[in-house]
Every structure is written in C-alpha cells, then in structure tokens.
Coordinates of N, CA and C in Angstrom, one line a residue:
M230 N -9.5 15.2 -8.2 CA -8.7 15.6 -7.5 C -7.4 15.9 -7.7
K231 N -6.7 16.9 -7.1 CA -5.3 17.3 -7.2 C -4.3 16.7 -6.0
A232 N -3.1 16.3 -6.4 CA -2.4 16.0 -5.2 C -2.3 16.9 -4.1
S233 N -2.5 18.1 -4.2 CA -2.5 19.2 -3.4 C -3.9 19.4 -2.6
D234 N -5.0 18.4 -3.0 CA -6.0 18.5 -2.3 C -6.1 17.4 -1.3
A235 N -5.2 16.5 -1.1 CA -5.2 15.4 -0.2 C -4.0 15.2 0.5
D236 N -4.1 14.5 1.8 CA -2.9 14.1 2.4 C -2.7 12.6 1.8
I237 N -1.5 12.5 1.2 CA -1.2 11.3 0.6 C -0.1 10.7 1.6
L238 N -0.6 9.6 2.1 CA 0.0 8.7 3.1 C 0.8 7.6 2.3
I239 N 2.1 7.8 2.3 CA 3.1 6.7 2.0 C 3.3 5.7 3.0
I240 N 2.9 4.3 2.6 CA 3.0 3.1 3.7 C 3.9 2.1 3.1
P241 N 5.0 2.3 3.5 CA 6.0 1.2 3.2 C 5.8 -0.1 3.8
G242 N 6.6 -1.1 3.2 CA 6.5 -2.3 3.7 C 7.6 -2.8 4.8
Y243 N 7.8 -4.0 4.8 CA 8.9 -4.6 5.6 C 10.2 -4.1 5.2
T244 N 10.9 -3.5 6.2 CA 12.4 -2.8 6.1 C 12.4 -1.6 5.6
N245 N 11.1 -1.0 5.3 CA 10.8 0.4 5.0 C 11.3 0.5 3.4
S246 N 11.1 1.7 2.7 CA 11.4 1.8 1.4 C 12.6 3.0 1.5
G247 N 13.8 2.4 0.8 CA 15.1 3.0 0.8 C 14.8 4.4 -0.3
P248 N 16.1 5.4 -0.4 CA 16.0 6.3 -0.9 C 15.6 6.3 -2.6
G249 N 16.1 5.1 -3.0 CA 16.0 4.7 -4.6 C 14.5 4.3 -4.9
H250 N 13.6 3.7 -3.8 CA 12.4 3.4 -4.1 C 11.4 4.2 -4.5
W251 N 10.6 4.0 -5.4 CA 9.5 4.9 -6.0 C 8.8 5.3 -5.0
Q252 N 8.5 4.9 -3.7 CA 7.7 5.5 -2.7 C 8.4 6.8 -2.3
S253 N 9.9 6.4 -2.0 CA 10.6 7.6 -1.5 C 10.6 8.9 -2.4
R254 N 10.8 8.4 -3.7 CA 10.8 9.5 -4.9 C 9.6 10.4 -4.7
W255 N 8.3 9.4 -4.7 CA 7.1 10.2 -4.7 C 6.9 11.1 -3.6
E256 N 7.5 10.5 -2.4 CA 7.2 11.6 -1.1 C 7.9 12.7 -1.3
A257 N 9.2 12.7 -1.9 CA 10.1 13.7 -2.1 C 9.2 14.8 -3.2
K258 N 8.6 14.0 -4.1 CA 8.1 15.1 -5.3 C 6.8 15.7 -4.9
L259 N 5.8 15.0 -4.0 CA 4.5 15.3 -3.6 C 4.6 16.3 -2.5
S260 N 4.1 17.4 -2.5 CA 4.2 18.2 -1.5 C 3.2 17.9 -0.3
T261 N 2.2 17.2 -0.6 CA 1.4 16.9 0.5 C 1.6 15.5 0.9
A262 N 2.6 14.5 0.5 CA 2.9 13.3 0.9 C 3.6 13.4 2.1
R263 N 3.4 12.3 3.0 CA 4.2 12.1 4.0 C 4.3 10.4 4.4
R264 N 5.2 10.0 4.8 CA 5.7 8.7 5.2 C 5.0 8.4 6.7
V265 N 4.4 7.2 6.6 CA 4.1 6.6 7.8 C 5.1 5.9 8.4
E266 N 5.8 6.6 9.5 CA 7.0 6.0 10.1 C 6.5 4.8 11.0
Q267 N 7.2 3.8 11.0 CA 6.8 2.7 12.0 C 8.2 2.7 12.8
A268 N 7.8 2.0 14.2 CA 8.8 2.1 15.3 C 9.7 1.1 14.9
E269 N 9.1 -0.1 14.4 CA 9.9 -1.3 14.0 C 9.9 -1.8 12.5
W270 N 10.9 -1.5 11.7 CA 10.7 -1.8 10.2 C 11.3 -3.4 10.2
T271 N 11.9 -3.7 10.9 CA 12.6 -5.0 10.5 C 11.9 -6.2 11.3
K272 N 11.3 -5.9 12.5 CA 10.3 -6.8 13.3 C 9.2 -6.4 13.4
P273 N 8.3 -6.1 12.3 CA 6.9 -5.5 12.4 C 6.0 -6.1 13.4
V274 N 5.2 -5.5 14.1 CA 4.1 -6.0 15.0 C 2.8 -5.5 14.4
R275 N 1.9 -6.5 14.0 CA 0.8 -6.2 13.2 C 0.0 -5.1 14.1
E276 N -0.4 -5.3 15.2 CA -1.2 -4.1 15.9 C -0.4 -2.9 16.0
D277 N 0.9 -2.8 16.1 CA 1.5 -1.4 16.1 C 1.5 -0.7 15.0
W278 N 1.8 -1.4 13.6 CA 1.7 -0.9 12.4 C 0.4 -0.5 11.9
I279 N -0.8 -1.2 12.3 CA -2.0 -0.7 12.3 C -2.5 0.6 12.9
A280 N -1.9 0.5 14.0 CA -2.4 1.7 15.0 C -1.5 3.0 14.4
R281 N -0.3 3.0 13.8 CA 0.4 4.0 13.2 C -0.4 4.5 12.0
I282 N -0.9 3.6 11.2 CA -1.6 3.9 10.0 C -2.9 4.7 10.4
A283 N -3.5 4.1 11.3 CA -5.0 5.0 11.8 C -4.5 6.2 12.5
E284 N -3.6 6.4 13.1 CA -3.1 7.6 13.6 C -2.7 8.6 12.6
E285 N -2.0 8.3 11.7 CA -1.8 9.1 10.6 C -3.2 9.8 9.9
V286 N -4.0 8.6 9.6 CA -5.2 9.2 8.7 C -6.1 9.9 9.9
N287 N -6.0 9.3 11.1 CA -7.0 10.4 12.0 C -6.4 11.8 12.2
A288 N -5.0 11.9 11.9 CA -4.5 13.3 12.1 C -4.5 14.0 10.9
S289 N -5.0 13.6 9.8 CA -5.1 14.4 8.4 C -6.1 15.5 8.4
T290 N -5.7 16.6 7.7 CA -6.9 17.6 7.6 C -7.5 17.6 6.4
R291 N -7.0 16.9 5.3 CA -7.7 16.8 3.9 C -8.1 15.5 3.8
P292 N -8.8 15.2 2.7 CA -9.0 13.7 2.2 C -7.7 12.9 2.1
V293 N -7.8 11.7 2.5 CA -6.5 10.9 2.6 C -6.4 10.1 1.4
V294 N -5.2 9.9 0.8 CA -5.1 8.9 -0.3 C -3.9 8.1 0.4
L295 N -4.2 6.6 0.3 CA -3.0 5.7 1.0 C -2.2 5.4 -0.3
V296 N -1.2 5.4 -0.2 CA 0.0 4.6 -1.1 C 0.8 3.5 -0.2
A297 N 0.2 2.4 -0.5 CA 0.7 1.2 0.3 C 1.5 0.4 -0.7
H298 N 2.7 -0.2 -0.2 CA 3.6 -1.1 -1.0 C 3.6 -2.3 0.0
S299 N 3.6 -3.8 -0.5 CA 4.0 -4.8 0.0 C 3.3 -4.8 1.5
L300 N 4.2 -5.2 2.5 CA 3.6 -5.5 3.9 C 2.6 -4.2 4.2
G301 N 2.9 -3.0 3.6 CA 2.0 -1.8 3.9 C 0.5 -2.2 3.5
V302 N 0.4 -3.0 2.6 CA -0.9 -3.2 1.9 C -1.9 -3.9 3.3
P303 N -1.4 -4.9 3.6 CA -2.3 -5.9 4.6 C -2.4 -4.9 6.1
S304 N -1.4 -4.2 6.2 CA -1.2 -3.1 7.4 C -2.6 -2.1 7.2
A305 N -2.6 -1.7 5.8 CA -3.6 -0.7 5.5 C -5.0 -1.0 5.6
I306 N -5.0 -2.5 5.0 CA -6.5 -3.0 5.1 C -6.9 -3.2 6.4
H307 N -6.0 -3.8 7.3 CA -6.4 -4.2 8.6 C -6.8 -2.7 9.5
A308 N -6.1 -1.6 9.2 CA -6.6 -0.3 9.9 C -7.7 0.3 9.4
I309 N -8.4 0.0 8.4 CA -9.7 0.7 8.0 C -10.5 0.8 9.0
P310 N -11.0 -0.4 9.8 CA -11.9 0.1 10.9 C -11.8 1.1 11.9
L311 N -10.4 1.5 12.1 CA -10.0 2.4 13.0 C -10.0 3.9 12.3
F312 N -10.2 4.1 11.1 CA -10.1 5.3 10.7 C -11.5 6.2 10.9
R313 N -11.0 7.4 11.4 CA -12.3 8.4 11.6 C -12.4 9.5 10.6
N314 N -11.2 9.7 10.0 CA -11.3 10.7 8.9 C -11.3 10.1 7.5
R315 N -11.8 10.8 6.6 CA -12.1 10.2 5.3 C -11.0 9.7 4.3
V316 N -10.9 8.5 3.8 CA -10.2 8.2 2.9 C -10.6 8.3 1.5
A317 N -10.1 8.9 0.8 CA -10.7 9.2 -0.7 C -10.3 8.1 -1.5
G318 N -9.2 7.3 -1.2 CA -8.9 6.2 -2.3 C -7.5 5.5 -1.8
A319 N -7.3 4.5 -2.4 CA -6.0 3.8 -1.9 C -5.4 3.2 -3.4
F320 N -4.2 3.3 -3.5 CA -3.2 2.8 -4.5 C -2.3 1.6 -3.7
F321 N -2.6 0.4 -4.1 CA -1.8 -0.7 -3.3 C -1.0 -1.3 -4.4
V322 N 0.2 -1.7 -4.0 CA 1.3 -2.1 -5.0 C 1.8 -3.3 -4.3
A323 N 1.9 -4.4 -5.3 CA 2.6 -5.6 -4.7 C 2.1 -6.4 -3.3
P324 N 0.8 -6.6 -3.3 CA 0.5 -7.2 -2.1 C 0.8 -8.4 -1.7
P325 N 1.6 -8.9 -0.7 CA 2.2 -10.0 -0.6 C 0.9 -11.0 0.0
D326 N 1.4 -12.2 -0.3 CA 0.5 -13.4 0.2 C 0.9 -13.7 1.8
V327 N 0.3 -13.1 2.6 CA 0.8 -13.2 4.1 C 0.3 -14.5 4.7
T328 N -0.5 -15.4 4.0 CA -0.9 -16.5 4.5 C 0.0 -17.8 3.9
N329 N 0.9 -17.4 3.2 CA 1.7 -18.4 2.4 C 2.7 -18.9 3.3
P330 N 2.7 -20.0 3.9 CA 3.7 -20.6 4.8 C 5.2 -20.5 4.5
D331 N 5.4 -20.3 3.2 CA 6.7 -20.1 2.7 C 7.3 -18.7 2.9
I332 N 6.5 -17.7 3.3 CA 7.0 -16.4 3.3 C 8.1 -16.4 4.5
R333 N 9.0 -15.5 4.2 CA 10.1 -15.2 5.0 C 10.1 -13.7 5.3
P334 N 10.4 -13.4 6.6 CA 10.6 -14.1 7.7 C 9.2 -14.5 8.1
K335 N 8.9 -15.6 9.0 CA 7.9 -16.3 9.0 C 6.7 -15.5 9.8
H336 N 7.5 -14.4 10.7 CA 6.3 -13.6 11.5 C 5.6 -12.7 10.6
L337 N 6.0 -12.7 9.4 CA 5.0 -11.8 8.4 C 3.6 -12.2 8.4
M338 N 3.8 -13.7 8.5 CA 2.2 -14.4 8.5 C 1.3 -13.7 9.5
T339 N 1.7 -13.2 10.4 CA 0.8 -12.3 11.6 C -0.2 -11.4 11.0
F340 N 0.4 -11.0 9.8 CA -0.5 -9.8 9.3 C -1.6 -10.3 8.3
G341 N -1.5 -11.7 8.1 CA -3.0 -12.4 7.4 C -3.9 -12.9 8.4
P342 N -4.9 -13.4 7.9 CA -5.2 -13.2 6.7 C -5.9 -11.9 6.2
Y343 N -5.9 -11.4 5.0 CA -6.6 -10.2 4.5 C -8.1 -10.3 4.7
P344 N -8.5 -9.1 5.2 CA -9.9 -8.9 5.3 C -10.5 -8.9 3.8
R345 N -11.7 -9.4 3.6 CA -12.0 -9.8 2.1 C -13.3 -8.8 2.1
D346 N -13.7 -8.0 2.9 CA -14.9 -6.9 2.8 C -14.8 -6.0 1.7
P347 N -15.6 -5.5 1.0 CA -15.5 -4.5 0.0 C -15.0 -3.3 0.6
L348 N -14.1 -2.6 0.1 CA -13.4 -1.3 0.7 C -14.5 -0.2 0.7
P349 N -14.3 0.7 1.6 CA -15.5 1.8 1.7 C -14.9 2.8 0.7
F350 N -14.0 2.8 0.1 CA -13.4 3.7 -0.9 C -12.8 3.3 -2.2
P351 N -12.7 4.1 -3.3 CA -11.9 3.5 -4.5 C -10.5 3.0 -4.2
S352 N -10.2 2.1 -5.1 CA -8.9 1.6 -4.9 C -8.4 1.0 -6.1
I353 N -7.1 1.2 -6.3 CA -6.4 0.2 -7.5 C -5.2 -0.5 -6.7
T354 N -5.4 -1.8 -7.1 CA -4.1 -2.8 -6.8 C -3.3 -3.1 -8.1
V355 N -2.1 -2.8 -7.8 CA -1.1 -3.1 -9.1 C -0.2 -4.4 -8.6
A356 N -0.3 -5.3 -9.5 CA 0.3 -6.7 -9.3 C 1.3 -7.2 -10.5
S357 N 2.2 -7.9 -10.0 CA 3.3 -8.3 -10.9 C 2.9 -9.9 -11.2
R358 N 3.4 -10.3 -12.4 CA 3.2 -11.6 -12.7 C 4.2 -12.7 -12.0
N359 N 5.4 -12.1 -11.5 CA 6.6 -12.7 -10.9 C 6.8 -12.3 -9.6
D360 N 6.0 -11.8 -8.8 CA 6.0 -11.2 -7.4 C 6.7 -12.5 -6.5
P361 N 7.9 -12.2 -6.0 CA 8.3 -13.6 -5.2 C 7.5 -13.6 -3.9
F362 N 6.8 -12.7 -3.6 CA 5.9 -12.6 -2.2 C 4.7 -12.8 -2.4
G363 N 4.2 -12.9 -3.7 CA 2.7 -13.0 -3.5 C 2.3 -13.3 -5.2
S364 N 1.5 -14.3 -5.4 CA 1.1 -14.5 -6.9 C 0.3 -13.3 -7.4
Y365 N 0.4 -13.5 -8.8 CA -0.8 -12.7 -9.5 C -2.0 -13.0 -9.0
E366 N -2.4 -14.2 -9.2 CA -3.6 -14.8 -8.8 C -4.2 -14.5 -7.4
H367 N -3.3 -14.3 -6.4 CA -3.6 -14.0 -5.0 C -4.0 -12.5 -5.0
A368 N -3.3 -11.7 -5.8 CA -3.6 -10.2 -6.0 C -5.0 -10.0 -6.5
D369 N -5.3 -11.0 -7.7 CA -6.4 -10.8 -8.4 C -7.5 -11.1 -7.4
D370 N -7.4 -12.1 -6.8 CA -8.4 -12.7 -5.6 C -8.8 -11.4 -4.5
M371 N -7.6 -10.9 -4.1 CA -8.0 -9.9 -3.1 C -8.6 -8.7 -3.8
A372 N -8.0 -8.2 -5.0 CA -8.4 -7.2 -5.4 C -10.1 -7.2 -5.9
S373 N -10.6 -8.5 -6.3 CA -12.0 -8.7 -6.5 C -12.7 -8.8 -5.2
S374 N -12.3 -9.2 -4.2 CA -13.1 -9.3 -2.9 C -13.3 -7.9 -2.4
W375 N -12.1 -6.7 -2.7 CA -12.2 -5.5 -2.2 C -13.0 -4.8 -3.1
G376 N -13.2 -5.2 -4.2 CA -14.0 -4.0 -5.2 C -12.8 -3.1 -6.0
S377 N -11.5 -3.5 -5.9 CA -10.3 -2.7 -6.5 C -10.0 -3.0 -7.8
F378 N -9.7 -2.1 -8.6 CA -9.5 -2.3 -10.0 C -7.9 -2.9 -9.9
L379 N -7.8 -3.9 -10.7 CA -6.5 -4.8 -10.7 C -5.8 -4.1 -11.9
V380 N -4.5 -3.7 -11.7 CA -3.8 -3.3 -12.9 C -2.5 -4.4 -12.9
D381 N -2.2 -5.0 -14.2 CA -1.4 -6.2 -14.3 C 0.1 -5.3 -14.8
A382 N 1.1 -5.4 -14.1 CA 2.3 -4.8 -14.1 C 3.2 -5.8 -15.0
G383 N 2.8 -6.8 -15.3 CA 3.6 -7.9 -16.3 C 4.5 -8.4 -15.4
E384 N 5.8 -8.8 -15.8 CA 6.6 -9.4 -15.0 C 7.7 -8.2 -14.4
A385 N 7.1 -7.7 -13.3 CA 7.7 -6.7 -12.8 C 8.6 -7.2 -11.4
G386 N 8.6 -8.4 -11.0 CA 9.1 -8.6 -9.5 C 8.2 -7.9 -8.6
H387 N 9.0 -7.6 -7.4 CA 8.3 -7.2 -6.4 C 7.8 -5.5 -6.5
I388 N 8.1 -5.1 -7.6 CA 8.0 -3.5 -7.9 C 8.6 -2.7 -6.9
N389 N 9.7 -3.0 -6.8 CA 10.7 -2.0 -5.8 C 12.0 -1.8 -6.4
A390 N 12.8 -1.1 -5.8 CA 14.0 -0.6 -6.2 C 14.9 -1.8 -6.8
D391 N 14.7 -2.9 -5.9 CA 15.7 -4.1 -6.6 C 15.1 -4.7 -7.6
S392 N 13.9 -4.5 -7.9 CA 13.4 -5.1 -9.3 C 13.5 -4.1 -10.4
G393 N 14.2 -2.9 -10.2 CA 14.4 -1.8 -11.2 C 13.5 -0.7 -11.3
H394 N 12.6 -0.9 -10.2 CA 11.4 0.1 -10.0 C 11.8 1.4 -9.0
G395 N 12.7 2.3 -9.4 CA 12.9 3.3 -8.6 C 12.1 4.4 -9.0
P396 N 12.4 4.9 -10.2 CA 11.4 6.0 -10.8 C 10.1 5.5 -11.0
W397 N 9.9 4.4 -11.6 CA 8.8 3.7 -12.0 C 7.7 4.8 -12.6
P398 N 8.1 5.2 -13.9 CA 7.0 6.1 -14.5 C 5.6 5.5 -15.0
E399 N 5.7 4.4 -15.2 CA 4.4 3.8 -15.3 C 3.5 3.9 -14.2
G400 N 4.1 3.5 -12.9 CA 3.0 3.8 -11.9 C 2.8 5.1 -11.6
T401 N 3.7 6.2 -11.8 CA 3.4 7.5 -11.7 C 2.1 7.9 -12.4
M402 N 2.4 7.5 -13.8 CA 1.0 7.5 -14.8 C -0.1 7.2 -14.3
V403 N -0.3 6.0 -13.8 CA -1.5 5.3 -13.2 C -1.9 6.1 -12.0
F404 N -0.9 6.3 -11.0 CA -1.3 6.8 -9.9 C -2.1 8.4 -10.2
A405 N -1.3 9.1 -11.1 CA -1.9 10.4 -11.4 C -3.4 10.4 -12.1
Q406 N -3.4 9.3 -13.0 CA -4.8 9.1 -13.6 C -5.9 8.7 -12.3
F407 N -5.4 7.8 -11.5 CA -6.4 7.4 -10.5 C -6.7 8.7 -9.5
L408 N -5.8 9.5 -9.4 CA -6.1 10.5 -8.6 C -6.9 11.6 -9.2
S409 N -6.7 11.8 -10.4 CA -7.6 12.7 -11.1 C -9.1 12.3 -11.1
R410 N -9.5 11.0 -10.9 CA -10.7 10.6 -10.6 C -11.4 10.5 -9.2
L411 N -10.6 10.8 -8.4 CA -11.1 11.0 -7.1 C -11.9 12.3 -6.6
S412 N -12.9 12.0 -5.8 CA -13.4 13.3 -5.4 C -12.9 13.9 -4.3
A413 N -12.7 15.2 -4.3 CA -12.1 16.1 -3.1 C -13.1 16.4 -2.1
D414 N -14.3 16.1 -2.4 CA -15.4 16.3 -1.4 C -15.6 15.4 -0.3

C-alpha cells in the first residue's frame, strides 16, 4: 500500500502533538494524513476520545492506517469495537502504562486497562527502553497480546519532540516499510 491509498489518521496523546513533533511533521508531509482533533487535550475523557477516533475512522473513504502516539494508543485500541470502516493497519508509538498508579495526571488511568484481544488488523508497536510513561516490558506484553510486531527503539525516552524525536527518520523508515506491506484491498 502507498500512503495515497490510505486515510492516515494521526492520533496524538495527552496535550496533543506540537509543531516540532514527528506526528505533526508526518501530517504535513503525507497528503492523505489528517489529525484526529480532540475537544479537550489537557483533560481527556476516555469516552470522548474513543468516540472521536471512531468518527474519523467511520468517515474515511479509503482504508485507514492509524498512527497513534502515547495516550492515543489506548484510545485507538478502545475504539476498535466502534469501527465500521476497514482499518488496514496501525502504527503505535510509546504506549503508556495507564494502569500504573504513579502516572500523572492521575485521571489518565481512566484510559486503562488496555483490551488484550488480538487486533483485527496488522500493527507495529514501537517502544523505548527508558520511556517515563511506560516500561518496555509493558509495551512488549501489550504487543504480544495484540499480535503486534514490537520494535525496540532503544533508549529513546517518550519518542516525542522533548526526547529529540522531531524529524525521527528511523520512525519514518519503519512506517514506510510497514505501509508497503499492507494490502490496499
């Protein structure tokens, strides 16, 4: 599949992805990419975030590829039962451990626990060895339960602009390779 064959949904996490974030850069570069805008970025409500993602998937005219970062990952996973249109694949980056009682702000725990059912589409989960919001072991466990291919990003922090991943060329290459293996049918 080529990027032009898909509706690429950029699903940011808590507080959105700023202009220097790799998600914002990908959105600007990929002609069929669009951001799932949330009404409330700083006080996320699980049901609202899930509903918005499902709305965007269900409004798509091409197969959908999800590109979720941080809190966008559990939001997308929880939204799957509401999808009526085809999702060709998902690219999950830095899934937070939303069941960790030390997570801040505390209300992010309302996005947990993650469903553990195998996903109905191919996926890749990219995780860091030193993500302050979720351990590599947690990401490995979730990816295993979903049937997602796990990519070890090394010590990459939260894989966001603050950890030096604005352009993130390695992520671009992994995403391009993943996209090339998806079926447009």
